[in-house]
Tab-separated table of C-alpha atoms in Angstrom:
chain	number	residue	atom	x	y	z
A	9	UNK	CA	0.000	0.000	0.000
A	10	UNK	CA	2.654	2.158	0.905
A	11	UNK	CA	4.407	1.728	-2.220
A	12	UNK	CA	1.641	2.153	-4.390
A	13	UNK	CA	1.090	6.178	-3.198
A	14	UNK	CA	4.459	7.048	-3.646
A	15	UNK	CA	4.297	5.586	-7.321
A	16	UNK	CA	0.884	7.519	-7.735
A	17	UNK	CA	2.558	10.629	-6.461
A	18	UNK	CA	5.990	10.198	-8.602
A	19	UNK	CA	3.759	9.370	-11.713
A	20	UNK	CA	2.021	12.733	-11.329
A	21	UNK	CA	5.183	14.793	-10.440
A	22	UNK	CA	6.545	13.327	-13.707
A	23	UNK	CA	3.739	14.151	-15.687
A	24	UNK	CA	3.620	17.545	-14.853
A	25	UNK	CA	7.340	18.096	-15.332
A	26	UNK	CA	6.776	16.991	-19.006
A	27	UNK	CA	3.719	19.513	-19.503
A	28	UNK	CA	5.866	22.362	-17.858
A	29	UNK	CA	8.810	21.364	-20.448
A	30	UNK	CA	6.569	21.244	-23.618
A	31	UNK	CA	5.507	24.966	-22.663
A	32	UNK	CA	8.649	25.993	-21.906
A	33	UNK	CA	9.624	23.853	-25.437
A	34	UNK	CA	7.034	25.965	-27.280
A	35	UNK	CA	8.485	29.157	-26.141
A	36	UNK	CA	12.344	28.436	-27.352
A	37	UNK	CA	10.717	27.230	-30.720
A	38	UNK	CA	9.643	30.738	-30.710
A	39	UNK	CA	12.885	32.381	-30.164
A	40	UNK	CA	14.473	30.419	-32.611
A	41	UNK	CA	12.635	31.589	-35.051
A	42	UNK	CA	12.855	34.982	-34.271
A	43	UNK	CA	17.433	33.939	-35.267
A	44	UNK	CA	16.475	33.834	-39.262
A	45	UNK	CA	14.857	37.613	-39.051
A	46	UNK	CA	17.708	39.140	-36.906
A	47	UNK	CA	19.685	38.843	-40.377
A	48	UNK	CA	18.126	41.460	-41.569
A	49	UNK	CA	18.239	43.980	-39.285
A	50	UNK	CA	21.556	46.522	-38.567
A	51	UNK	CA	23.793	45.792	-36.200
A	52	UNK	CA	22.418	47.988	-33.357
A	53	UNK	CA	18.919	46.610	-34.185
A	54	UNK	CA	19.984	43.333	-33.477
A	55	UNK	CA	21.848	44.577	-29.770
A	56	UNK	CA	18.717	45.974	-29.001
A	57	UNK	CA	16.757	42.806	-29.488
A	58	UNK	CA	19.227	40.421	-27.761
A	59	UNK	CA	18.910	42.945	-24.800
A	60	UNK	CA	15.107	43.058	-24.846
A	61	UNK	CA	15.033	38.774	-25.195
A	62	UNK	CA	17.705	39.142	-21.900
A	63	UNK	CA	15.914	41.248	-20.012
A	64	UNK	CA	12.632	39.774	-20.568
A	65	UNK	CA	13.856	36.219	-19.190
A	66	UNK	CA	15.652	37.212	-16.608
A	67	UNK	CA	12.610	39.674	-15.615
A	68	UNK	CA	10.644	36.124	-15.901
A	69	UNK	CA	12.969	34.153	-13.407
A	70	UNK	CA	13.366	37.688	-11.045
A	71	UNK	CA	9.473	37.337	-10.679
A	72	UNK	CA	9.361	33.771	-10.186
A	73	UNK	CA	11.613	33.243	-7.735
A	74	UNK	CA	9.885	36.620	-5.627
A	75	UNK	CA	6.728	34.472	-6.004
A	76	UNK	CA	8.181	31.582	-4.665
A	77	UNK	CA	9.383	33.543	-1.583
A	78	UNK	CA	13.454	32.610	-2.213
A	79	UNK	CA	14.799	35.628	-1.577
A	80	UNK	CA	18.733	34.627	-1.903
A	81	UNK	CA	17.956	32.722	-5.522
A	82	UNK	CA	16.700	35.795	-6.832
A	83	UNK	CA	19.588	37.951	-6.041
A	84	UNK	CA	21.389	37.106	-9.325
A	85	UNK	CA	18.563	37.556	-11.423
A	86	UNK	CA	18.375	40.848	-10.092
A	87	UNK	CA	21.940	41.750	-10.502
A	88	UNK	CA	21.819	40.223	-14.342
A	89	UNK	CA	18.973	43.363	-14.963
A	90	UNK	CA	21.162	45.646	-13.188
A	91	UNK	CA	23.720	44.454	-15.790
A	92	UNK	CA	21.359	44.345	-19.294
A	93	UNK	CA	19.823	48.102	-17.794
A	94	UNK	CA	23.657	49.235	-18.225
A	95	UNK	CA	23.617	47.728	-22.059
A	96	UNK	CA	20.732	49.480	-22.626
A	97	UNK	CA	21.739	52.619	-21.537
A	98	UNK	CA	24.550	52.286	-23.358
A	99	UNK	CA	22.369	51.593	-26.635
A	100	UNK	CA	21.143	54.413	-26.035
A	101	UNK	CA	24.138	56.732	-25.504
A	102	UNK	CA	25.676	55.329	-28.526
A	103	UNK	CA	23.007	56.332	-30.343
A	104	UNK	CA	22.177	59.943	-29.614
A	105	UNK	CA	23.347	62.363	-32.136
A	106	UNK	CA	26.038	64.801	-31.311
A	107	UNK	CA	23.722	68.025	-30.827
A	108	UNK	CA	21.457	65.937	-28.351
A	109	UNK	CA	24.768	65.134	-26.307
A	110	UNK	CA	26.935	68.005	-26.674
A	111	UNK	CA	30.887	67.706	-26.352
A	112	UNK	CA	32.135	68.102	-22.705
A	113	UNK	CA	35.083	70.025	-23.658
A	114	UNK	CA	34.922	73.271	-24.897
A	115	UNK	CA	37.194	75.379	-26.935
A	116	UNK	CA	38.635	78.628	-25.412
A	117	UNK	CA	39.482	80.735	-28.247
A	118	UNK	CA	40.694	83.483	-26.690
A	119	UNK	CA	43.527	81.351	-24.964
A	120	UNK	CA	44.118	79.906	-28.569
A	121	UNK	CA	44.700	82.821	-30.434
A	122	UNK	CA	47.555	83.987	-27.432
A	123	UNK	CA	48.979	80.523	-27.985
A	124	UNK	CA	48.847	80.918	-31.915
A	125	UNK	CA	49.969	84.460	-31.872
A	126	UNK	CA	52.821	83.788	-29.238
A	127	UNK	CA	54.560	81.120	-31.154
A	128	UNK	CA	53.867	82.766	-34.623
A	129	UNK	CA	56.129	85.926	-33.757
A	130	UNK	CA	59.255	85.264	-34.420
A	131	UNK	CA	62.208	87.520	-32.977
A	132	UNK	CA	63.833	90.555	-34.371
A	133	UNK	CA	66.799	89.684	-35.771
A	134	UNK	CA	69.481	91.768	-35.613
A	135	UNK	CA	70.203	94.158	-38.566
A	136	UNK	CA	73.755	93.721	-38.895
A	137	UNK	CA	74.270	90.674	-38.874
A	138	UNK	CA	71.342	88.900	-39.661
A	139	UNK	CA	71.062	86.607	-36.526
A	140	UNK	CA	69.229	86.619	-33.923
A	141	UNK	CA	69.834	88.298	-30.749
A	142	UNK	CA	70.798	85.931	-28.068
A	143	UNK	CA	68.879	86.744	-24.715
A	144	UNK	CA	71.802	88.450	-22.198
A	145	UNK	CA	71.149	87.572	-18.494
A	146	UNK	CA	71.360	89.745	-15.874
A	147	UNK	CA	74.738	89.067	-13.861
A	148	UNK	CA	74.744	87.131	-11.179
A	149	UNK	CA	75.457	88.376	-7.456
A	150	UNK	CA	78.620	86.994	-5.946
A	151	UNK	CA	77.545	83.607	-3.326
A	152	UNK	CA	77.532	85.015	0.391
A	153	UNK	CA	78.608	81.729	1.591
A	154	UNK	CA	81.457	82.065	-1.068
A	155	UNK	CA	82.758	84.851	0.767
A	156	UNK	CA	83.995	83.341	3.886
């Protein structure tokens, strides 16, 4: 007798499994057939897509396993969206033309032209001899300690 329940039970467990895996079976059929189609779209097209599948599943397993009450199995789920967010943002970034996201550095034109002008003006040169003068220092004051 004893037997015979946990067989009934086992039976049962087993035939659910197998339903659960056909749905889940249909649902990768889909996806796979969504592969021949990514051909034809652009590369960023097909980032985006990959992202939205990611984010979708692991969305899906984030919510299952907060239904289910496990609060430590969900933790990576939750740190893979934290991840696929970033890629999206990123998408996104990567994607914004220039006058929407304006250069951080900026141009100071004023301290250009002084740079430009400084290094453009070349020294007198000397009208005897042609050359140019050579800078004269002032002359130095004897050492105090050389002195003693």
């Amino acid at each position: 007798f004893f037997f015979m329940a946990d067989k009934d039970k086992l039976v049962s467990a087993i035939t659910q499994f197998n339903e659960h895996l056909k749905k889940i079976q249909v649902q990768c059929d889909m996806l796979k057939e969504l592969e021949p189609h990514m051909d034809d779209l652009s590369a960023c097209e097909q980032a985006r897509v990959n992202c939205a599948v990611a984010y979708s599943t692991h969305a899906l397993m984030w919510m299952y396993f907060k239904s289910q009450g496990s609060l430590s199995a969900h933790l990576p789920a939750q740190k893979e969206l934290a991840r696929i967010q970033t890629y999206f943002k990123r998408l996104d970034s990567e994607n914004t033309p220039e006058k929407d996201n304006p250069p951080s550095h900026k141009l100071d034109k004023a301290a250009a032209d002084r740079f430009i002008k400084a290094n453009i003006e070349k020294p007198k040169a000397d009208t005897e001899t042609g050359k140019k003068r050579i800078r004269q220092s002032k002359q130095q004051k004897p050492n105090k300690k050389a002195r003693k």
